[in-house]
């Protein structure tokens, strides 16, 4: 796929003409909340939140800030320019560990959303999500990956997630998973693919770092996975009356990817696995079993649903769920109302139940 022509590779319009700090970026970005052996082909299966364990108290979770080695050298980071951007990642990656009060049964590396260029570990989505997962018995590492900018381009943010995934695999023998919300879902998918291919000695030119970190599961929350999405009249009808702040129209999605990718050929996008939804079935087959939760009234919903179809065609087990009466980014406001609490809690139980079904 090729995105529609854009006037320039400037930041998406919602990020222009204002200074966006990391602490508020997730609130002003339309796409802010937003990441194994092949299995026999099968249809997508629904995941019921009722099968998950009842959450413990998230306040009992122990939180620790860590620094994980990245794949970039100090010179690559400091010497990046607009003409020669950093496409490797960070030298040192800030990571936050959320430890359950009891014995964990799985490890999850989580990539926050933010259109590839906003968000941090303190945002309501990554912090709340990680605490909920940890309360359900999962050790979580949230990744403060380097954000796309004029001097940082793909796959640098995704490489940071992949580096932490590899590192996490060296810390424990527990089942390992990776996941993310919105744009973080794209990064998580890349990380899972790169680590799994690296374990087979088949990593792409974008990586080259063998080692542990094979993901046994991929968790995607209202992900964006395509530069150009298929049309869906049902979704179009649901989102047409939403305010602009809740919309992610085709132009915005194209601008977001254009800024993230920077000047790069379609051949490099394919060979370096930079856009998950554009990969062939033979490559997607390296992904682990996947759980996808889509928001009901969400411009990005067709991307998650199309990716599920692609995974099924590639022979990858995939379980999908639609969170009713939600819009994109609802995990950024998980406690704003009783309805928000219900929807967000159901989503966490769905993702945790899907993970447990995969690893146990």
mmCIF file of C-alpha atoms in Angstrom:
data_model
loop_
_atom_site.group_PDB
_atom_site.id
_atom_site.type_symbol
_atom_site.label_atom_id
_atom_site.label_comp_id
_atom_site.label_asym_id
_atom_site.label_seq_id
_atom_site.Cartn_x
_atom_site.Cartn_y
_atom_site.Cartn_z
ATOM 1 C CA UNK A 1 0.000 0.000 0.000
ATOM 2 C CA UNK A 2 1.100 3.577 -0.625
ATOM 3 C CA UNK A 3 -0.220 6.524 1.418
ATOM 4 C CA UNK A 4 -1.882 9.400 -0.349
ATOM 5 C CA UNK A 5 0.326 12.331 -1.317
ATOM 6 C CA UNK A 6 0.931 14.854 1.435
ATOM 7 C CA UNK A 7 2.358 18.360 1.163
ATOM 8 C CA UNK A 8 5.325 17.598 3.424
ATOM 9 C CA UNK A 9 6.631 15.219 6.062
ATOM 10 C CA UNK A 10 5.744 17.569 8.876
ATOM 11 C CA UNK A 11 4.128 16.442 12.101
ATOM 12 C CA UNK A 12 0.429 15.488 11.838
ATOM 13 C CA UNK A 13 -1.807 18.545 11.966
ATOM 14 C CA UNK A 14 -2.987 17.985 15.536
ATOM 15 C CA UNK A 15 0.614 18.415 16.689
ATOM 16 C CA UNK A 16 1.370 21.635 14.828
ATOM 17 C CA UNK A 17 1.327 25.192 16.153
ATOM 18 C CA UNK A 18 1.470 24.194 19.780
ATOM 19 C CA UNK A 19 4.045 22.951 22.242
ATOM 20 C CA UNK A 20 2.969 19.486 23.276
ATOM 21 C CA UNK A 21 4.532 18.209 26.447
ATOM 22 C CA UNK A 22 4.734 14.506 27.099
ATOM 23 C CA UNK A 23 2.376 14.772 30.049
ATOM 24 C CA UNK A 24 -0.503 16.208 28.044
ATOM 25 C CA UNK A 25 0.176 14.789 24.588
ATOM 26 C CA UNK A 26 -1.980 11.777 25.193
ATOM 27 C CA UNK A 27 -4.946 14.068 25.858
ATOM 28 C CA UNK A 28 -4.670 16.143 22.701
ATOM 29 C CA UNK A 29 -3.774 13.511 20.137
ATOM 30 C CA UNK A 30 -6.548 11.842 18.240
ATOM 31 C CA UNK A 31 -4.561 8.627 18.073
ATOM 32 C CA UNK A 32 -2.992 9.138 21.463
ATOM 33 C CA UNK A 33 -4.044 6.035 23.302
ATOM 34 C CA UNK A 34 -3.004 4.320 21.599
ATOM 35 C CA UNK A 35 1.403 -3.316 20.292
ATOM 36 C CA UNK A 36 6.372 -18.437 17.749
ATOM 37 C CA UNK A 37 5.519 -21.154 15.697
ATOM 38 C CA UNK A 38 2.750 -20.763 13.234
ATOM 39 C CA UNK A 39 -0.511 -22.364 14.182
ATOM 40 C CA UNK A 40 -2.973 -24.031 11.816
ATOM 41 C CA UNK A 41 -5.320 -21.594 10.077
ATOM 42 C CA UNK A 42 -8.516 -20.933 11.954
ATOM 43 C CA UNK A 43 -11.204 -18.300 12.179
ATOM 44 C CA UNK A 44 -10.976 -15.469 14.659
ATOM 45 C CA UNK A 45 -12.363 -16.474 18.007
ATOM 46 C CA UNK A 46 -14.140 -14.240 20.463
ATOM 47 C CA UNK A 47 -12.607 -13.712 23.895
ATOM 48 C CA UNK A 48 -14.922 -13.295 26.853
ATOM 49 C CA UNK A 49 -13.830 -11.063 29.737
ATOM 50 C CA UNK A 50 -15.796 -13.303 32.067
ATOM 51 C CA UNK A 51 -13.086 -15.972 31.847
ATOM 52 C CA UNK A 52 -10.415 -13.751 33.419
ATOM 53 C CA UNK A 53 -9.462 -13.769 37.066
ATOM 54 C CA UNK A 54 -10.955 -11.105 39.275
ATOM 55 C CA UNK A 55 -8.482 -8.231 39.607
ATOM 56 C CA UNK A 56 -6.621 -7.747 42.844
ATOM 57 C CA UNK A 57 -6.048 -4.274 44.244
ATOM 58 C CA UNK A 58 -3.894 -2.324 41.755
ATOM 59 C CA UNK A 59 -2.565 -0.244 44.643
ATOM 60 C CA UNK A 60 -0.677 -3.307 45.905
ATOM 61 C CA UNK A 61 1.464 -3.337 42.763
ATOM 62 C CA UNK A 62 5.157 -2.508 43.248
ATOM 63 C CA UNK A 63 6.526 0.018 40.744
ATOM 64 C CA UNK A 64 10.223 0.439 39.904
ATOM 65 C CA UNK A 65 11.977 2.660 37.369
ATOM 66 C CA UNK A 66 14.722 0.968 35.352
ATOM 67 C CA UNK A 67 17.096 1.716 32.486
ATOM 68 C CA UNK A 68 17.560 -0.924 29.778
ATOM 69 C CA UNK A 69 20.364 -0.876 27.175
ATOM 70 C CA UNK A 70 19.181 0.118 23.725
ATOM 71 C CA UNK A 71 20.624 -0.756 20.334
ATOM 72 C CA UNK A 72 21.928 2.703 19.403
ATOM 73 C CA UNK A 73 25.358 4.129 20.148
ATOM 74 C CA UNK A 74 25.806 7.508 21.779
ATOM 75 C CA UNK A 75 27.081 8.874 18.453
ATOM 76 C CA UNK A 76 23.979 7.640 16.610
ATOM 77 C CA UNK A 77 21.759 9.436 19.091
ATOM 78 C CA UNK A 78 23.713 12.700 19.363
ATOM 79 C CA UNK A 79 24.655 12.884 15.691
ATOM 80 C CA UNK A 80 21.169 12.493 14.234
ATOM 81 C CA UNK A 81 20.033 15.176 11.798
ATOM 82 C CA UNK A 82 17.027 15.738 9.548
ATOM 83 C CA UNK A 83 19.073 14.514 6.602
ATOM 84 C CA UNK A 84 20.510 11.549 8.514
ATOM 85 C CA UNK A 85 17.910 10.714 11.196
ATOM 86 C CA UNK A 86 18.353 8.200 13.967
ATOM 87 C CA UNK A 87 16.687 5.003 12.782
ATOM 88 C CA UNK A 88 18.269 2.739 15.401
ATOM 89 C CA UNK A 89 16.697 3.806 18.673
ATOM 90 C CA UNK A 90 18.026 4.773 22.098
ATOM 91 C CA UNK A 91 21.319 4.122 23.801
ATOM 92 C CA UNK A 92 19.507 3.820 27.133
ATOM 93 C CA UNK A 93 15.758 3.149 27.407
ATOM 94 C CA UNK A 94 13.727 4.221 30.456
ATOM 95 C CA UNK A 95 11.471 1.381 31.543
ATOM 96 C CA UNK A 96 8.970 1.071 34.374
ATOM 97 C CA UNK A 97 8.387 -2.304 36.025
ATOM 98 C CA UNK A 98 5.042 -3.163 37.616
ATOM 99 C CA UNK A 99 5.365 -6.183 39.880
ATOM 100 C CA UNK A 100 2.345 -8.148 41.159
ATOM 101 C CA UNK A 101 1.999 -8.637 44.882
ATOM 102 C CA UNK A 102 2.000 -12.385 44.346
ATOM 103 C CA UNK A 103 3.943 -14.686 42.048
ATOM 104 C CA UNK A 104 3.593 -13.541 38.402
ATOM 105 C CA UNK A 105 2.437 -16.018 35.759
ATOM 106 C CA UNK A 106 3.576 -14.053 32.686
ATOM 107 C CA UNK A 107 5.689 -11.081 31.609
ATOM 108 C CA UNK A 108 4.331 -8.332 29.331
ATOM 109 C CA UNK A 109 6.251 -5.561 27.569
ATOM 110 C CA UNK A 110 3.848 -2.697 26.807
ATOM 111 C CA UNK A 111 4.144 0.153 24.268
ATOM 112 C CA UNK A 112 1.971 3.210 24.919
ATOM 113 C CA UNK A 113 0.066 5.030 22.213
ATOM 114 C CA UNK A 114 0.626 8.547 20.945
ATOM 115 C CA UNK A 115 0.819 8.631 17.139
ATOM 116 C CA UNK A 116 4.496 7.565 17.379
ATOM 117 C CA UNK A 117 5.471 11.067 18.534
ATOM 118 C CA UNK A 118 3.819 11.663 21.896
ATOM 119 C CA UNK A 119 3.227 10.012 25.250
ATOM 120 C CA UNK A 120 5.357 8.804 28.134
ATOM 121 C CA UNK A 121 5.271 6.388 31.059
ATOM 122 C CA UNK A 122 3.180 8.725 33.217
ATOM 123 C CA UNK A 123 0.276 8.891 30.784
ATOM 124 C CA UNK A 124 -3.052 7.545 32.055
ATOM 125 C CA UNK A 125 -3.126 4.734 29.489
ATOM 126 C CA UNK A 126 0.238 3.031 30.131
ATOM 127 C CA UNK A 127 0.211 3.538 33.898
ATOM 128 C CA UNK A 128 -3.392 2.444 34.463
ATOM 129 C CA UNK A 129 -3.110 -0.462 32.024
ATOM 130 C CA UNK A 130 0.111 -1.700 33.619
ATOM 131 C CA UNK A 131 -1.336 -1.534 37.123
ATOM 132 C CA UNK A 132 -4.389 -3.506 36.040
ATOM 133 C CA UNK A 133 -2.302 -6.173 34.320
ATOM 134 C CA UNK A 134 -0.054 -6.445 37.375
ATOM 135 C CA UNK A 135 -3.085 -6.749 39.647
ATOM 136 C CA UNK A 136 -4.071 -9.724 37.468
ATOM 137 C CA UNK A 137 -0.716 -11.392 38.138
ATOM 138 C CA UNK A 138 1.326 -10.215 35.138
ATOM 139 C CA UNK A 139 4.734 -8.565 35.483
ATOM 140 C CA UNK A 140 4.675 -5.530 33.193
ATOM 141 C CA UNK A 141 7.447 -3.431 31.670
ATOM 142 C CA UNK A 142 6.233 -0.190 30.083
ATOM 143 C CA UNK A 143 8.662 1.279 27.558
ATOM 144 C CA UNK A 144 9.546 4.957 27.246
ATOM 145 C CA UNK A 145 10.652 4.484 23.644
ATOM 146 C CA UNK A 146 12.270 7.295 21.692
ATOM 147 C CA UNK A 147 9.559 9.331 19.981
ATOM 148 C CA UNK A 148 9.473 10.102 16.292
ATOM 149 C CA UNK A 149 10.682 13.620 15.507
ATOM 150 C CA UNK A 150 12.424 15.535 12.744
ATOM 151 C CA UNK A 151 15.626 13.648 13.620
ATOM 152 C CA UNK A 152 14.163 10.286 14.744
ATOM 153 C CA UNK A 153 12.393 8.010 12.266
ATOM 154 C CA UNK A 154 11.244 4.413 11.939
ATOM 155 C CA UNK A 155 12.099 1.905 13.123
ATOM 156 C CA UNK A 156 13.830 3.667 16.039
ATOM 157 C CA UNK A 157 10.780 3.712 18.369
ATOM 158 C CA UNK A 158 9.959 0.096 17.492
ATOM 159 C CA UNK A 159 13.575 -0.967 17.990
ATOM 160 C CA UNK A 160 13.421 0.328 21.561
ATOM 161 C CA UNK A 161 10.401 -1.882 22.224
ATOM 162 C CA UNK A 162 12.178 -4.847 20.607
ATOM 163 C CA UNK A 163 15.302 -4.192 22.686
ATOM 164 C CA UNK A 164 13.284 -4.219 25.911
ATOM 165 C CA UNK A 165 11.494 -7.380 24.778
ATOM 166 C CA UNK A 166 14.851 -9.071 24.234
ATOM 167 C CA UNK A 167 16.101 -7.849 27.598
ATOM 168 C CA UNK A 168 12.935 -9.015 29.382
ATOM 169 C CA UNK A 169 13.398 -12.475 27.905
ATOM 170 C CA UNK A 170 16.796 -12.669 29.595
ATOM 171 C CA UNK A 171 15.408 -11.793 33.029
ATOM 172 C CA UNK A 172 12.921 -14.613 33.499
ATOM 173 C CA UNK A 173 11.731 -17.982 32.242
ATOM 174 C CA UNK A 174 8.109 -16.869 32.516
ATOM 175 C CA UNK A 175 5.970 -16.769 29.356
ATOM 176 C CA UNK A 176 6.755 -13.548 27.520
ATOM 177 C CA UNK A 177 4.288 -11.312 25.675
ATOM 178 C CA UNK A 178 4.357 -7.900 24.066
ATOM 179 C CA UNK A 179 1.490 -5.506 23.507
ATOM 180 C CA UNK A 180 0.483 -1.940 22.882
ATOM 181 C CA UNK A 181 -2.307 0.525 22.290
ATOM 182 C CA UNK A 182 -3.011 2.365 19.041
ATOM 183 C CA UNK A 183 0.360 3.303 17.495
ATOM 184 C CA UNK A 184 1.956 1.283 20.271
ATOM 185 C CA UNK A 185 0.271 -1.755 18.758
ATOM 186 C CA UNK A 186 2.237 -1.188 15.556
ATOM 187 C CA UNK A 187 5.453 -1.004 17.576
ATOM 188 C CA UNK A 188 4.567 -4.117 19.572
ATOM 189 C CA UNK A 189 3.841 -6.073 16.418
ATOM 190 C CA UNK A 190 7.203 -5.076 14.969
ATOM 191 C CA UNK A 191 8.982 -6.048 18.193
ATOM 192 C CA UNK A 192 7.317 -9.467 18.292
ATOM 193 C CA UNK A 193 8.168 -10.104 14.658
ATOM 194 C CA UNK A 194 11.791 -8.980 14.929
ATOM 195 C CA UNK A 195 12.507 -10.960 18.085
ATOM 196 C CA UNK A 196 10.859 -14.094 16.728
ATOM 197 C CA UNK A 197 12.671 -13.809 13.407
ATOM 198 C CA UNK A 198 15.950 -13.101 15.184
ATOM 199 C CA UNK A 199 15.556 -16.318 17.154
ATOM 200 C CA UNK A 200 15.396 -18.101 13.801
ATOM 201 C CA UNK A 201 18.300 -16.158 12.353
ATOM 202 C CA UNK A 202 15.922 -14.410 9.946
ATOM 203 C CA UNK A 203 15.738 -10.889 11.354
ATOM 204 C CA UNK A 204 15.279 -8.031 8.896
ATOM 205 C CA UNK A 205 17.843 -5.452 7.910
ATOM 206 C CA UNK A 206 16.275 -3.143 10.478
ATOM 207 C CA UNK A 207 17.484 -5.266 13.358
ATOM 208 C CA UNK A 208 20.380 -7.671 13.646
ATOM 209 C CA UNK A 209 20.366 -8.296 17.369
ATOM 210 C CA UNK A 210 19.970 -12.002 18.105
ATOM 211 C CA UNK A 211 19.174 -13.285 21.550
ATOM 212 C CA UNK A 212 16.279 -14.203 23.726
ATOM 213 C CA UNK A 213 12.971 -12.428 23.807
ATOM 214 C CA UNK A 214 10.714 -14.638 21.717
ATOM 215 C CA UNK A 215 7.168 -13.441 22.271
ATOM 216 C CA UNK A 216 4.607 -16.144 22.915
ATOM 217 C CA UNK A 217 1.697 -13.723 22.575
ATOM 218 C CA UNK A 218 0.851 -10.356 21.048
ATOM 219 C CA UNK A 219 -1.812 -8.119 22.648
ATOM 220 C CA UNK A 220 -3.226 -5.258 20.570
ATOM 221 C CA UNK A 221 -5.604 -2.600 21.880
ATOM 222 C CA UNK A 222 -7.423 -0.523 19.213
ATOM 223 C CA UNK A 223 -4.293 -0.731 17.042
ATOM 224 C CA UNK A 224 -3.290 1.110 13.898
ATOM 225 C CA UNK A 225 -1.527 -1.281 11.525
ATOM 226 C CA UNK A 226 -2.086 0.145 8.018
ATOM 227 C CA UNK A 227 -1.214 3.365 6.237
ATOM 228 C CA UNK A 228 -4.349 2.959 4.174
ATOM 229 C CA UNK A 229 -7.313 1.161 5.738
ATOM 230 C CA UNK A 230 -10.113 -0.667 3.995
ATOM 231 C CA UNK A 231 -13.446 1.098 3.906
ATOM 232 C CA UNK A 232 -16.124 0.017 6.371
ATOM 233 C CA UNK A 233 -19.603 1.603 6.001
ATOM 234 C CA UNK A 234 -20.698 0.417 9.446
ATOM 235 C CA UNK A 235 -17.775 2.125 11.163
ATOM 236 C CA UNK A 236 -18.184 5.212 8.993
ATOM 237 C CA UNK A 237 -21.769 5.555 10.183
ATOM 238 C CA UNK A 238 -20.738 5.194 13.829
ATOM 239 C CA UNK A 239 -18.003 7.842 13.708
ATOM 240 C CA UNK A 240 -19.490 10.429 11.351
ATOM 241 C CA UNK A 241 -21.029 12.534 14.135
ATOM 242 C CA UNK A 242 -18.088 12.325 16.536
ATOM 243 C CA UNK A 243 -16.201 15.560 17.307
ATOM 244 C CA UNK A 244 -12.934 16.090 15.462
ATOM 245 C CA UNK A 245 -10.958 15.328 18.613
ATOM 246 C CA UNK A 246 -12.267 11.755 18.499
ATOM 247 C CA UNK A 247 -11.683 11.219 14.795
ATOM 248 C CA UNK A 248 -8.697 9.656 13.025
ATOM 249 C CA UNK A 249 -9.539 10.247 9.400
ATOM 250 C CA UNK A 250 -7.575 8.910 6.448
ATOM 251 C CA UNK A 251 -5.546 12.085 5.993
ATOM 252 C CA UNK A 252 -4.477 12.136 9.640
ATOM 253 C CA UNK A 253 -3.475 8.469 9.561
ATOM 254 C CA UNK A 254 -1.470 9.044 6.378
ATOM 255 C CA UNK A 255 0.276 12.068 7.885
ATOM 256 C CA UNK A 256 1.057 10.128 11.053
ATOM 257 C CA UNK A 257 2.771 7.323 9.163
ATOM 258 C CA UNK A 258 4.495 9.737 6.776
ATOM 259 C CA UNK A 259 6.069 11.547 9.728
ATOM 260 C CA UNK A 260 6.991 8.306 11.511
ATOM 261 C CA UNK A 261 8.564 6.718 8.433
ATOM 262 C CA UNK A 262 10.302 9.782 7.059
ATOM 263 C CA UNK A 263 11.898 9.632 3.602
ATOM 264 C CA UNK A 264 11.938 5.916 2.868
ATOM 265 C CA UNK A 265 11.128 3.814 -0.155
ATOM 266 C CA UNK A 266 8.262 1.352 -0.286
ATOM 267 C CA UNK A 267 10.873 -1.369 -0.795
ATOM 268 C CA UNK A 268 12.512 -0.457 2.516
ATOM 269 C CA UNK A 269 9.142 -0.262 4.256
ATOM 270 C CA UNK A 270 8.554 -3.855 3.172
ATOM 271 C CA UNK A 271 12.034 -5.301 3.720
ATOM 272 C CA UNK A 272 12.441 -3.671 7.126
ATOM 273 C CA UNK A 273 8.925 -4.606 8.283
ATOM 274 C CA UNK A 274 8.030 -0.997 9.086
ATOM 275 C CA UNK A 275 4.241 -1.272 8.600
ATOM 276 C CA UNK A 276 2.754 -4.481 9.943
ATOM 277 C CA UNK A 277 -0.442 -4.422 7.895
ATOM 278 C CA UNK A 278 1.508 -4.301 4.642
ATOM 279 C CA UNK A 279 3.507 -7.485 5.250
ATOM 280 C CA UNK A 280 2.842 -10.682 3.275
ATOM 281 C CA UNK A 281 1.363 -13.766 4.881
ATOM 282 C CA UNK A 282 4.703 -15.543 4.770
ATOM 283 C CA UNK A 283 6.210 -12.896 7.041
ATOM 284 C CA UNK A 284 3.199 -12.498 9.328
ATOM 285 C CA UNK A 285 3.343 -16.238 9.933
ATOM 286 C CA UNK A 286 6.254 -15.599 12.314
ATOM 287 C CA UNK A 287 3.990 -13.689 14.712
ATOM 288 C CA UNK A 288 2.747 -15.386 17.873
ATOM 289 C CA UNK A 289 -0.921 -15.981 18.732
ATOM 290 C CA UNK A 290 -2.587 -12.586 18.967
ATOM 291 C CA UNK A 291 -5.419 -10.974 20.925
ATOM 292 C CA UNK A 292 -7.036 -7.838 19.481
ATOM 293 C CA UNK A 293 -9.568 -5.581 21.200
ATOM 294 C CA UNK A 294 -11.140 -2.889 19.016
ATOM 295 C CA UNK A 295 -13.194 0.117 20.064
ATOM 296 C CA UNK A 296 -16.665 0.119 18.526
ATOM 297 C CA UNK A 297 -16.906 3.695 17.189
ATOM 298 C CA UNK A 298 -13.298 4.080 16.045
ATOM 299 C CA UNK A 299 -11.888 5.128 12.684
ATOM 300 C CA UNK A 300 -9.032 2.676 13.310
ATOM 301 C CA UNK A 301 -11.311 -0.304 13.945
ATOM 302 C CA UNK A 302 -11.088 -1.467 10.296
ATOM 303 C CA UNK A 303 -7.310 -1.706 10.674
ATOM 304 C CA UNK A 304 -7.551 -4.046 13.649
ATOM 305 C CA UNK A 305 -10.233 -6.138 11.955
ATOM 306 C CA UNK A 306 -8.340 -6.349 8.677
ATOM 307 C CA UNK A 307 -5.159 -7.356 10.494
ATOM 308 C CA UNK A 308 -7.063 -10.142 12.238
ATOM 309 C CA UNK A 309 -8.149 -11.399 8.825
ATOM 310 C CA UNK A 310 -4.561 -11.194 7.587
ATOM 311 C CA UNK A 311 -3.286 -13.181 10.567
ATOM 312 C CA UNK A 312 -5.942 -15.834 10.062
ATOM 313 C CA UNK A 313 -4.960 -16.168 6.398
ATOM 314 C CA UNK A 314 -1.321 -16.485 7.487
ATOM 315 C CA UNK A 315 -2.171 -19.315 9.870
ATOM 316 C CA UNK A 316 -1.696 -17.329 13.076
ATOM 317 C CA UNK A 317 -4.165 -17.876 15.904
ATOM 318 C CA UNK A 318 -6.054 -14.668 16.587
ATOM 319 C CA UNK A 319 -8.824 -13.830 19.038
ATOM 320 C CA UNK A 320 -10.785 -10.640 18.515
ATOM 321 C CA UNK A 321 -13.164 -8.679 20.694
ATOM 322 C CA UNK A 322 -15.204 -5.516 20.165
ATOM 323 C CA UNK A 323 -15.618 -3.251 23.197
ATOM 324 C CA UNK A 324 -19.146 -1.875 22.897
ATOM 325 C CA UNK A 325 -19.986 1.811 23.271
ATOM 326 C CA UNK A 326 -16.372 3.015 23.136
ATOM 327 C CA UNK A 327 -14.356 5.397 20.991
ATOM 328 C CA UNK A 328 -10.659 5.412 20.218
ATOM 329 C CA UNK A 329 -8.417 6.037 23.208
ATOM 330 C CA UNK A 330 -10.905 5.137 25.912
ATOM 331 C CA UNK A 331 -8.171 3.585 28.070
ATOM 332 C CA UNK A 332 -6.772 7.090 28.483
ATOM 333 C CA UNK A 333 -9.880 7.925 30.509
ATOM 334 C CA UNK A 334 -10.545 4.638 32.321
ATOM 335 C CA UNK A 335 -12.260 6.081 35.386
ATOM 336 C CA UNK A 336 -14.066 9.125 34.005
ATOM 337 C CA UNK A 337 -17.511 7.570 34.532
ATOM 338 C CA UNK A 338 -19.086 4.332 35.717
ATOM 339 C CA UNK A 339 -19.447 3.318 32.061
ATOM 340 C CA UNK A 340 -15.757 4.040 31.448
ATOM 341 C CA UNK A 341 -14.757 1.913 34.430
ATOM 342 C CA UNK A 342 -16.885 -0.975 33.158
ATOM 343 C CA UNK A 343 -15.552 -0.801 29.605
ATOM 344 C CA UNK A 344 -11.917 -0.413 30.637
ATOM 345 C CA UNK A 345 -12.084 -3.197 33.207
ATOM 346 C CA UNK A 346 -13.753 -5.535 30.725
ATOM 347 C CA UNK A 347 -11.000 -4.790 28.217
ATOM 348 C CA UNK A 348 -8.262 -5.612 30.695
ATOM 349 C CA UNK A 349 -9.956 -8.863 31.640
ATOM 350 C CA UNK A 350 -10.355 -9.735 27.972
ATOM 351 C CA UNK A 351 -6.685 -9.161 27.211
ATOM 352 C CA UNK A 352 -5.532 -11.025 30.322
ATOM 353 C CA UNK A 353 -7.863 -13.948 29.596
ATOM 354 C CA UNK A 354 -6.607 -14.118 26.039
ATOM 355 C CA UNK A 355 -3.005 -14.134 27.218
ATOM 356 C CA UNK A 356 -3.666 -16.844 29.766
ATOM 357 C CA UNK A 357 -5.382 -18.994 27.143
ATOM 358 C CA UNK A 358 -2.286 -18.719 24.962
ATOM 359 C CA UNK A 359 0.440 -19.393 27.520
ATOM 360 C CA UNK A 360 -1.231 -22.016 29.704
#
